[in-house]
């Protein structure tokens, strides 16, 4: 007979009971068909299941609390191999759900779903009563306001393919643990109750699901690179035989994982069971059933408890951080040594802040620090959200400026000007260039559009100026662009922007969508792919004004206007597109005598502005514009349309004319397309999902670049003297790649935040490369080594430079020490900034 434990919330259900009304945690639950056999192979009944879930409730609920629960129900049991039981997959709560079941709504693309929260034993008991065996939850929880919070744990699902088993999964788990420990994350294993192993690591809630998924994906790739015969990171099922698939996608906000301590709907009542690392070393490692797990919990505490403890501690820390928007600001300043305002407390609104802002004040300060720059600060949620502008406030809609996102500042900074002492953060003189209020059009994580209303005697001359701030380089990048929008109404005389041919304000809001480096086997067979050849050129967005002037502008990935360097493209592009406005994505390519892309030849066209120099370069190195995407058509944005529709619209709109080409897009066998690219002497191919939308400025798994030759962008941090004919230039360059983490202070905007040394480059240079590069390097002297991990033999006679120049090399792979193997110089990349550089391929260990 079942007995209720009242307020204690426990009930024990006897196996011989058929129907019972019990009180669980103050809730009445009717239990029926208690003798129904749910697992015929073992004779496990519903009563056994209810008893198990009551015994493990405290541990299971702790790992599932406040997470939307997806359920798999076997109302009549799991059945047999000959007659499997019917399973019901449920997300939305059905009619008849008890009113006391805690629930939350979650909006999806086309519907809103009401999920239960497994926050108490009564709910868990009711779920088991209606035939729920499996409970699946995501890696995030609802916050106190009922909104999805950021993920608080990372999960890797190690799934064995045909021919491998739990022992191989355990080995991969140990490899993964070592990599995660290097990242500062410890993990604990859970045998999944099915075939594989799950690894859990607690997070502090400081990153989005997309960011966590990217890290997990890179980790999976690194495991595959280190153990290509044992590990697979691609989703393609046909490649899984004989390998352990590291499923990183469990970290997506839309994905769920079996909850720890949940039963599985297998032939036997197995459980997703937390294990110790010592257990994973056992040659007899097996999945555990519900009786084994129940007995383990009776003898020792929850083995996954440390992850829950860390999550709970992180939640408290994250909450304090959310309230303390000025923590980073104060950590950089000593109130005893700087005249800057340094609030002792961190309220969301400061009682001593300037009055009358109405929550929409701005200030632009002129800051004479190590390098002159301007600081734009916008009042938002009780603080000043801040950007450093190394090149000042833009005055021309056709020329964007860099804006580096810095730490939030207190509202008192609206009125601050003075001298920050030497030796302090941001040392130098600061004055107010302009201040006032702003009106807001848009505020997103990657785009802010505001109209500033400054003082009559301010730097904006009292005129309204609309600016767009657009983040570039991905979700964690500090680099943004600031764009002066074209006035929407006539501007009084003397207050117009510097150019009369300004493009429409909608232009220059885009940044090229980026592809990740991959391989053929990573292309999921479940997706429709289109393939384009990868051209050895420089990415350019082309903006065509729909007005009478018919202005054409070419902007590089980092927003530089290079139209003057390629005048032959302007008329041809206008002829190819016809009348009306458009924004195109494409690549400027120089072709050699065999009509093959020549990146070195293209180098000779970059940075030229003198008309005579440009004309001579045109004859020596003619260029073409290869168009492959249409982002805007006559004022209508197409970026939210799938690639297949954008491609069709682009082919309808653009007609190949002179220097403007529309390279074909291919479908079918990717291996054949890649082989063709090799025969043509091309870099490789770009695979694009037919349904992919255009993610401006972001790197996406839905675009994959597959190369015939390995290439890596690098940041130059120094050089070594040369001998012989190189005595007047240099012998080799010392280069690195950025490391993760925050960058330097505002005065160092645009430089790499931190560099890992990647080795020396001494080959691939032409004589003119040596001369021009040495001239550029002499303009960037520095006293400090920007790398920190350079071997003594490389650093002995090195001359250090400011790490602001980006180049590209070909190389044969990475050494175990993280150095480029056999690198050869390809050329400078003036279209890239150091923060744009990413590690191509798996990071070396």
PDB file of C-alpha atoms in Angstrom, residues 95-335:
ATOM      1  CA  UNK A  95      -5.397  19.553 -21.074  1.00  0.00           C
ATOM      2  CA  UNK A  96      -6.052  17.918 -17.734  1.00  0.00           C
ATOM      3  CA  UNK A  97      -2.642  18.784 -16.317  1.00  0.00           C
ATOM      4  CA  UNK A  98      -3.055  19.528 -12.581  1.00  0.00           C
ATOM      5  CA  UNK A  99      -3.172  23.259 -11.910  1.00  0.00           C
ATOM      6  CA  UNK A 100      -0.395  22.983  -9.348  1.00  0.00           C
ATOM      7  CA  UNK A 101       2.189  21.786 -11.897  1.00  0.00           C
ATOM      8  CA  UNK A 102       4.629  24.682 -12.283  1.00  0.00           C
ATOM      9  CA  UNK A 103       5.001  25.739 -15.908  1.00  0.00           C
ATOM     10  CA  UNK A 104       6.573  28.325 -18.200  1.00  0.00           C
ATOM     11  CA  UNK A 105       5.810  29.531 -21.709  1.00  0.00           C
ATOM     12  CA  UNK A 106       8.456  29.541 -24.402  1.00  0.00           C
ATOM     13  CA  UNK A 107       7.913  31.305 -27.724  1.00  0.00           C
ATOM     14  CA  UNK A 108       9.065  29.402 -30.813  1.00  0.00           C
ATOM     15  CA  UNK A 109       9.073  30.611 -34.413  1.00  0.00           C
ATOM     16  CA  UNK A 110       5.492  29.649 -35.166  1.00  0.00           C
ATOM     17  CA  UNK A 111       3.985  28.846 -31.780  1.00  0.00           C
ATOM     18  CA  UNK A 112       4.204  29.245 -28.030  1.00  0.00           C
ATOM     19  CA  UNK A 113       4.745  26.072 -25.999  1.00  0.00           C
ATOM     20  CA  UNK A 114       3.882  25.588 -22.338  1.00  0.00           C
ATOM     21  CA  UNK A 115       6.459  23.379 -20.608  1.00  0.00           C
ATOM     22  CA  UNK A 116       6.310  21.834 -17.138  1.00  0.00           C
ATOM     23  CA  UNK A 117       9.133  22.449 -14.693  1.00  0.00           C
ATOM     24  CA  UNK A 118      10.297  19.423 -12.725  1.00  0.00           C
ATOM     25  CA  UNK A 119      10.763  21.411  -9.529  1.00  0.00           C
ATOM     26  CA  UNK A 120       9.112  19.116  -6.962  1.00  0.00           C
ATOM     27  CA  UNK A 121       8.392  15.485  -6.221  1.00  0.00           C
ATOM     28  CA  UNK A 122       4.660  15.886  -6.850  1.00  0.00           C
ATOM     29  CA  UNK A 123       5.316  16.896 -10.466  1.00  0.00           C
ATOM     30  CA  UNK A 124       7.827  14.085 -10.920  1.00  0.00           C
ATOM     31  CA  UNK A 125       5.320  11.594  -9.471  1.00  0.00           C
ATOM     32  CA  UNK A 126       2.535  12.842 -11.745  1.00  0.00           C
ATOM     33  CA  UNK A 127       4.819  12.546 -14.804  1.00  0.00           C
ATOM     34  CA  UNK A 128       5.697   8.952 -13.920  1.00  0.00           C
ATOM     35  CA  UNK A 129       2.017   8.174 -13.352  1.00  0.00           C
ATOM     36  CA  UNK A 130       1.131   9.167 -16.942  1.00  0.00           C
ATOM     37  CA  UNK A 131       3.837   6.927 -18.394  1.00  0.00           C
ATOM     38  CA  UNK A 132       6.776   9.358 -18.583  1.00  0.00           C
ATOM     39  CA  UNK A 133      10.036   7.439 -18.539  1.00  0.00           C
ATOM     40  CA  UNK A 134      12.440   9.968 -20.096  1.00  0.00           C
ATOM     41  CA  UNK A 135      12.833  13.616 -19.081  1.00  0.00           C
ATOM     42  CA  UNK A 136      14.930  15.847 -21.345  1.00  0.00           C
ATOM     43  CA  UNK A 137      16.064  19.381 -20.465  1.00  0.00           C
ATOM     44  CA  UNK A 138      18.264  22.089 -22.074  1.00  0.00           C
ATOM     45  CA  UNK A 139      21.480  23.559 -20.649  1.00  0.00           C
ATOM     46  CA  UNK A 140      19.736  26.786 -19.535  1.00  0.00           C
ATOM     47  CA  UNK A 141      17.116  27.686 -16.955  1.00  0.00           C
ATOM     48  CA  UNK A 142      14.306  30.198 -16.779  1.00  0.00           C
ATOM     49  CA  UNK A 143      15.196  33.248 -14.728  1.00  0.00           C
ATOM     50  CA  UNK A 144      13.045  34.803 -12.022  1.00  0.00           C
ATOM     51  CA  UNK A 145      11.121  36.810 -14.631  1.00  0.00           C
ATOM     52  CA  UNK A 146      10.258  33.681 -16.617  1.00  0.00           C
ATOM     53  CA  UNK A 147      12.682  34.403 -19.469  1.00  0.00           C
ATOM     54  CA  UNK A 148      15.374  32.014 -20.741  1.00  0.00           C
ATOM     55  CA  UNK A 149      18.679  32.745 -19.010  1.00  0.00           C
ATOM     56  CA  UNK A 150      22.101  32.104 -20.502  1.00  0.00           C
ATOM     57  CA  UNK A 151      23.392  28.523 -20.326  1.00  0.00           C
ATOM     58  CA  UNK A 152      24.870  27.458 -17.011  1.00  0.00           C
ATOM     59  CA  UNK A 153      26.485  24.238 -18.171  1.00  0.00           C
ATOM     60  CA  UNK A 154      28.308  22.797 -21.167  1.00  0.00           C
ATOM     61  CA  UNK A 155      27.484  19.265 -22.314  1.00  0.00           C
ATOM     62  CA  UNK A 156      29.284  16.955 -24.721  1.00  0.00           C
ATOM     63  CA  UNK A 157      27.487  13.808 -25.886  1.00  0.00           C
ATOM     64  CA  UNK A 158      29.935  11.042 -26.797  1.00  0.00           C
ATOM     65  CA  UNK A 159      28.005   8.748 -29.118  1.00  0.00           C
ATOM     66  CA  UNK A 160      29.682   5.509 -30.280  1.00  0.00           C
ATOM     67  CA  UNK A 161      29.321   4.490 -33.915  1.00  0.00           C
ATOM     68  CA  UNK A 162      29.026   0.947 -35.204  1.00  0.00           C
ATOM     69  CA  UNK A 163      31.917  -1.205 -33.993  1.00  0.00           C
ATOM     70  CA  UNK A 164      32.865   0.803 -30.900  1.00  0.00           C
ATOM     71  CA  UNK A 165      31.399   0.854 -27.420  1.00  0.00           C
ATOM     72  CA  UNK A 166      31.472   2.333 -23.962  1.00  0.00           C
ATOM     73  CA  UNK A 167      35.197   1.703 -23.445  1.00  0.00           C
ATOM     74  CA  UNK A 168      36.078   3.820 -26.463  1.00  0.00           C
ATOM     75  CA  UNK A 169      33.694   6.537 -25.272  1.00  0.00           C
ATOM     76  CA  UNK A 170      35.451   6.521 -21.903  1.00  0.00           C
ATOM     77  CA  UNK A 171      38.809   7.025 -23.602  1.00  0.00           C
ATOM     78  CA  UNK A 172      37.489   9.978 -25.615  1.00  0.00           C
ATOM     79  CA  UNK A 173      35.956  11.352 -22.409  1.00  0.00           C
ATOM     80  CA  UNK A 174      39.395  11.422 -20.787  1.00  0.00           C
ATOM     81  CA  UNK A 175      40.866  13.225 -23.808  1.00  0.00           C
ATOM     82  CA  UNK A 176      38.038  15.763 -23.705  1.00  0.00           C
ATOM     83  CA  UNK A 177      38.491  16.292 -19.986  1.00  0.00           C
ATOM     84  CA  UNK A 178      42.156  17.162 -20.517  1.00  0.00           C
ATOM     85  CA  UNK A 179      41.288  19.791 -23.129  1.00  0.00           C
ATOM     86  CA  UNK A 180      38.552  21.282 -20.962  1.00  0.00           C
ATOM     87  CA  UNK A 181      40.878  21.432 -17.973  1.00  0.00           C
ATOM     88  CA  UNK A 182      43.221  23.528 -20.118  1.00  0.00           C
ATOM     89  CA  UNK A 183      40.278  25.890 -20.601  1.00  0.00           C
ATOM     90  CA  UNK A 184      39.649  26.087 -16.861  1.00  0.00           C
ATOM     91  CA  UNK A 185      36.600  23.795 -16.924  1.00  0.00           C
ATOM     92  CA  UNK A 186      36.433  20.545 -15.007  1.00  0.00           C
ATOM     93  CA  UNK A 187      33.959  17.928 -16.146  1.00  0.00           C
ATOM     94  CA  UNK A 188      32.083  15.010 -14.672  1.00  0.00           C
ATOM     95  CA  UNK A 189      30.830  12.008 -16.655  1.00  0.00           C
ATOM     96  CA  UNK A 190      27.350  10.522 -16.925  1.00  0.00           C
ATOM     97  CA  UNK A 191      26.809   7.181 -18.642  1.00  0.00           C
ATOM     98  CA  UNK A 192      23.794   8.018 -20.763  1.00  0.00           C
ATOM     99  CA  UNK A 193      21.693   4.913 -20.148  1.00  0.00           C
ATOM    100  CA  UNK A 194      21.705   4.313 -23.894  1.00  0.00           C
ATOM    101  CA  UNK A 195      25.072   3.761 -25.613  1.00  0.00           C
ATOM    102  CA  UNK A 196      27.424   6.582 -24.766  1.00  0.00           C
ATOM    103  CA  UNK A 197      28.659   9.080 -22.191  1.00  0.00           C
ATOM    104  CA  UNK A 198      27.723  12.675 -21.422  1.00  0.00           C
ATOM    105  CA  UNK A 199      30.252  15.140 -20.024  1.00  0.00           C
ATOM    106  CA  UNK A 200      29.022  18.056 -17.887  1.00  0.00           C
ATOM    107  CA  UNK A 201      30.919  21.244 -17.000  1.00  0.00           C
ATOM    108  CA  UNK A 202      29.498  24.164 -15.034  1.00  0.00           C
ATOM    109  CA  UNK A 203      29.484  27.629 -16.619  1.00  0.00           C
ATOM    110  CA  UNK A 204      29.141  31.047 -15.036  1.00  0.00           C
ATOM    111  CA  UNK A 205      26.275  32.199 -17.264  1.00  0.00           C
ATOM    112  CA  UNK A 206      28.431  34.809 -18.959  1.00  0.00           C
ATOM    113  CA  UNK A 207      28.041  33.508 -22.529  1.00  0.00           C
ATOM    114  CA  UNK A 208      25.208  32.859 -24.962  1.00  0.00           C
ATOM    115  CA  UNK A 209      24.174  29.411 -26.164  1.00  0.00           C
ATOM    116  CA  UNK A 210      25.644  30.258 -29.563  1.00  0.00           C
ATOM    117  CA  UNK A 211      29.003  31.128 -28.012  1.00  0.00           C
ATOM    118  CA  UNK A 212      29.050  27.988 -25.858  1.00  0.00           C
ATOM    119  CA  UNK A 213      28.113  25.920 -28.909  1.00  0.00           C
ATOM    120  CA  UNK A 214      30.989  27.438 -30.872  1.00  0.00           C
ATOM    121  CA  UNK A 215      33.443  26.543 -28.106  1.00  0.00           C
ATOM    122  CA  UNK A 216      32.046  23.008 -27.907  1.00  0.00           C
ATOM    123  CA  UNK A 217      32.310  22.666 -31.677  1.00  0.00           C
ATOM    124  CA  UNK A 218      35.933  23.827 -31.677  1.00  0.00           C
ATOM    125  CA  UNK A 219      36.652  21.372 -28.867  1.00  0.00           C
ATOM    126  CA  UNK A 220      35.120  18.553 -30.901  1.00  0.00           C
ATOM    127  CA  UNK A 221      37.223  19.550 -33.905  1.00  0.00           C
ATOM    128  CA  UNK A 222      40.352  19.644 -31.753  1.00  0.00           C
ATOM    129  CA  UNK A 223      39.632  16.128 -30.472  1.00  0.00           C
ATOM    130  CA  UNK A 224      39.148  14.911 -34.029  1.00  0.00           C
ATOM    131  CA  UNK A 225      42.364  16.568 -35.182  1.00  0.00           C
ATOM    132  CA  UNK A 226      44.324  14.941 -32.353  1.00  0.00           C
ATOM    133  CA  UNK A 227      42.671  11.527 -32.795  1.00  0.00           C
ATOM    134  CA  UNK A 228      41.377  11.356 -36.385  1.00  0.00           C
ATOM    135  CA  UNK A 229      41.035   7.582 -36.328  1.00  0.00           C
ATOM    136  CA  UNK A 230      38.913   7.497 -33.187  1.00  0.00           C
ATOM    137  CA  UNK A 231      36.888  10.745 -33.073  1.00  0.00           C
ATOM    138  CA  UNK A 232      34.385  12.428 -35.399  1.00  0.00           C
ATOM    139  CA  UNK A 233      33.082  15.986 -35.024  1.00  0.00           C
ATOM    140  CA  UNK A 234      30.888  16.155 -38.147  1.00  0.00           C
ATOM    141  CA  UNK A 235      27.164  15.435 -38.024  1.00  0.00           C
ATOM    142  CA  UNK A 236      27.281  13.104 -41.047  1.00  0.00           C
ATOM    143  CA  UNK A 237      25.940   9.726 -39.899  1.00  0.00           C
ATOM    144  CA  UNK A 238      27.569   7.767 -42.691  1.00  0.00           C
ATOM    145  CA  UNK A 239      31.012   8.606 -41.242  1.00  0.00           C
ATOM    146  CA  UNK A 240      30.374   7.380 -37.708  1.00  0.00           C
ATOM    147  CA  UNK A 241      31.252   3.702 -38.098  1.00  0.00           C
ATOM    148  CA  UNK A 242      34.285   2.813 -36.003  1.00  0.00           C
ATOM    149  CA  UNK A 243      34.433   6.231 -34.305  1.00  0.00           C
ATOM    150  CA  UNK A 244      33.028   8.133 -31.354  1.00  0.00           C
ATOM    151  CA  UNK A 245      30.940  11.090 -32.492  1.00  0.00           C
ATOM    152  CA  UNK A 246      31.396  14.127 -30.217  1.00  0.00           C
ATOM    153  CA  UNK A 247      27.970  15.767 -30.380  1.00  0.00           C
ATOM    154  CA  UNK A 248      28.596  19.423 -29.546  1.00  0.00           C
ATOM    155  CA  UNK A 249      25.133  20.526 -30.702  1.00  0.00           C
ATOM    156  CA  UNK A 250      23.592  19.650 -27.325  1.00  0.00           C
ATOM    157  CA  UNK A 251      24.549  23.191 -26.287  1.00  0.00           C
ATOM    158  CA  UNK A 252      22.142  24.829 -28.706  1.00  0.00           C
ATOM    159  CA  UNK A 253      19.391  26.761 -26.931  1.00  0.00           C
ATOM    160  CA  UNK A 254      16.857  24.610 -28.802  1.00  0.00           C
ATOM    161  CA  UNK A 255      18.401  21.240 -27.939  1.00  0.00           C
ATOM    162  CA  UNK A 256      17.800  19.060 -24.895  1.00  0.00           C
ATOM    163  CA  UNK A 257      19.733  16.271 -23.181  1.00  0.00           C
ATOM    164  CA  UNK A 258      18.414  13.404 -21.087  1.00  0.00           C
ATOM    165  CA  UNK A 259      18.265  14.650 -17.502  1.00  0.00           C
ATOM    166  CA  UNK A 260      20.727  13.016 -15.088  1.00  0.00           C
ATOM    167  CA  UNK A 261      18.962  10.227 -13.143  1.00  0.00           C
ATOM    168  CA  UNK A 262      16.212   9.935 -15.770  1.00  0.00           C
ATOM    169  CA  UNK A 263      15.188   6.461 -16.879  1.00  0.00           C
ATOM    170  CA  UNK A 264      15.594   5.505 -20.537  1.00  0.00           C
ATOM    171  CA  UNK A 265      12.977   3.884 -22.759  1.00  0.00           C
ATOM    172  CA  UNK A 266      15.238   0.937 -23.618  1.00  0.00           C
ATOM    173  CA  UNK A 267      14.383  -2.754 -23.274  1.00  0.00           C
ATOM    174  CA  UNK A 268      15.925  -2.628 -19.802  1.00  0.00           C
ATOM    175  CA  UNK A 269      15.319   0.140 -17.213  1.00  0.00           C
ATOM    176  CA  UNK A 270      18.701   1.820 -17.625  1.00  0.00           C
ATOM    177  CA  UNK A 271      19.434   5.272 -16.238  1.00  0.00           C
ATOM    178  CA  UNK A 272      21.458   8.359 -17.209  1.00  0.00           C
ATOM    179  CA  UNK A 273      23.782   7.762 -14.284  1.00  0.00           C
ATOM    180  CA  UNK A 274      26.528  10.078 -12.921  1.00  0.00           C
ATOM    181  CA  UNK A 275      29.827   8.245 -12.598  1.00  0.00           C
ATOM    182  CA  UNK A 276      33.293   8.874 -11.209  1.00  0.00           C
ATOM    183  CA  UNK A 277      36.364   9.230 -13.399  1.00  0.00           C
ATOM    184  CA  UNK A 278      37.848   6.196 -11.680  1.00  0.00           C
ATOM    185  CA  UNK A 279      34.853   4.119 -12.781  1.00  0.00           C
ATOM    186  CA  UNK A 280      35.478   5.109 -16.389  1.00  0.00           C
ATOM    187  CA  UNK A 281      38.873   3.422 -16.185  1.00  0.00           C
ATOM    188  CA  UNK A 282      37.281   0.057 -15.379  1.00  0.00           C
ATOM    189  CA  UNK A 283      37.550  -2.490 -18.217  1.00  0.00           C
ATOM    190  CA  UNK A 284      34.093  -3.766 -17.258  1.00  0.00           C
ATOM    191  CA  UNK A 285      32.356  -0.388 -17.537  1.00  0.00           C
ATOM    192  CA  UNK A 286      28.646  -0.776 -18.281  1.00  0.00           C
ATOM    193  CA  UNK A 287      25.454   1.244 -18.226  1.00  0.00           C
ATOM    194  CA  UNK A 288      23.576   1.125 -14.903  1.00  0.00           C
ATOM    195  CA  UNK A 289      19.949   0.193 -14.281  1.00  0.00           C
ATOM    196  CA  UNK A 290      17.552   1.870 -11.858  1.00  0.00           C
ATOM    197  CA  UNK A 291      18.183  -0.522  -8.949  1.00  0.00           C
ATOM    198  CA  UNK A 292      21.942   0.004  -9.132  1.00  0.00           C
ATOM    199  CA  UNK A 293      21.546   3.783  -9.239  1.00  0.00           C
ATOM    200  CA  UNK A 294      19.108   3.772  -6.333  1.00  0.00           C
ATOM    201  CA  UNK A 295      21.522   1.742  -4.201  1.00  0.00           C
ATOM    202  CA  UNK A 296      24.444   4.022  -5.141  1.00  0.00           C
ATOM    203  CA  UNK A 297      22.552   7.082  -3.930  1.00  0.00           C
ATOM    204  CA  UNK A 298      21.773   5.327  -0.660  1.00  0.00           C
ATOM    205  CA  UNK A 299      25.501   4.743  -0.070  1.00  0.00           C
ATOM    206  CA  UNK A 300      27.054   7.995  -1.310  1.00  0.00           C
ATOM    207  CA  UNK A 301      26.005  11.476  -2.437  1.00  0.00           C
ATOM    208  CA  UNK A 302      25.195  12.561  -5.972  1.00  0.00           C
ATOM    209  CA  UNK A 303      28.415  12.287  -8.017  1.00  0.00           C
ATOM    210  CA  UNK A 304      27.241  15.112 -10.270  1.00  0.00           C
ATOM    211  CA  UNK A 305      26.600  17.350  -7.281  1.00  0.00           C
ATOM    212  CA  UNK A 306      29.807  19.414  -7.764  1.00  0.00           C
ATOM    213  CA  UNK A 307      28.514  20.614 -11.140  1.00  0.00           C
ATOM    214  CA  UNK A 308      25.214  21.687  -9.568  1.00  0.00           C
ATOM    215  CA  UNK A 309      27.129  23.350  -6.700  1.00  0.00           C
ATOM    216  CA  UNK A 310      29.235  25.328  -9.187  1.00  0.00           C
ATOM    217  CA  UNK A 311      26.143  26.308 -11.183  1.00  0.00           C
ATOM    218  CA  UNK A 312      24.399  27.553  -8.042  1.00  0.00           C
ATOM    219  CA  UNK A 313      27.485  29.522  -7.029  1.00  0.00           C
ATOM    220  CA  UNK A 314      27.811  30.936 -10.537  1.00  0.00           C
ATOM    221  CA  UNK A 315      24.155  31.968 -10.561  1.00  0.00           C
ATOM    222  CA  UNK A 316      24.739  34.038  -7.465  1.00  0.00           C
ATOM    223  CA  UNK A 317      27.855  35.551  -8.987  1.00  0.00           C
ATOM    224  CA  UNK A 318      26.078  36.261 -12.272  1.00  0.00           C
ATOM    225  CA  UNK A 319      23.250  37.937 -10.404  1.00  0.00           C
ATOM    226  CA  UNK A 320      25.689  40.191  -8.601  1.00  0.00           C
ATOM    227  CA  UNK A 321      27.450  40.954 -11.880  1.00  0.00           C
ATOM    228  CA  UNK A 322      24.173  41.898 -13.548  1.00  0.00           C
ATOM    229  CA  UNK A 323      23.535  44.390 -10.771  1.00  0.00           C
ATOM    230  CA  UNK A 324      27.125  45.612 -10.793  1.00  0.00           C
ATOM    231  CA  UNK A 325      27.538  46.968 -14.300  1.00  0.00           C
ATOM    232  CA  UNK A 326      30.527  49.038 -13.128  1.00  0.00           C
ATOM    233  CA  UNK A 327      32.641  46.228 -11.711  1.00  0.00           C
ATOM    234  CA  UNK A 328      35.090  46.283 -14.639  1.00  0.00           C
ATOM    235  CA  UNK A 329      35.252  50.088 -14.580  1.00  0.00           C
ATOM    236  CA  UNK A 330      36.130  50.225 -10.882  1.00  0.00           C
ATOM    237  CA  UNK A 331      38.591  47.343 -11.107  1.00  0.00           C
ATOM    238  CA  UNK A 332      40.764  49.472 -13.438  1.00  0.00           C
ATOM    239  CA  UNK A 333      40.787  52.611 -11.293  1.00  0.00           C
ATOM    240  CA  UNK A 334      41.994  53.715  -7.879  1.00  0.00           C
ATOM    241  CA  UNK A 335      39.699  56.438  -6.523  1.00  0.00           C
TER     242      UNK A 335
END
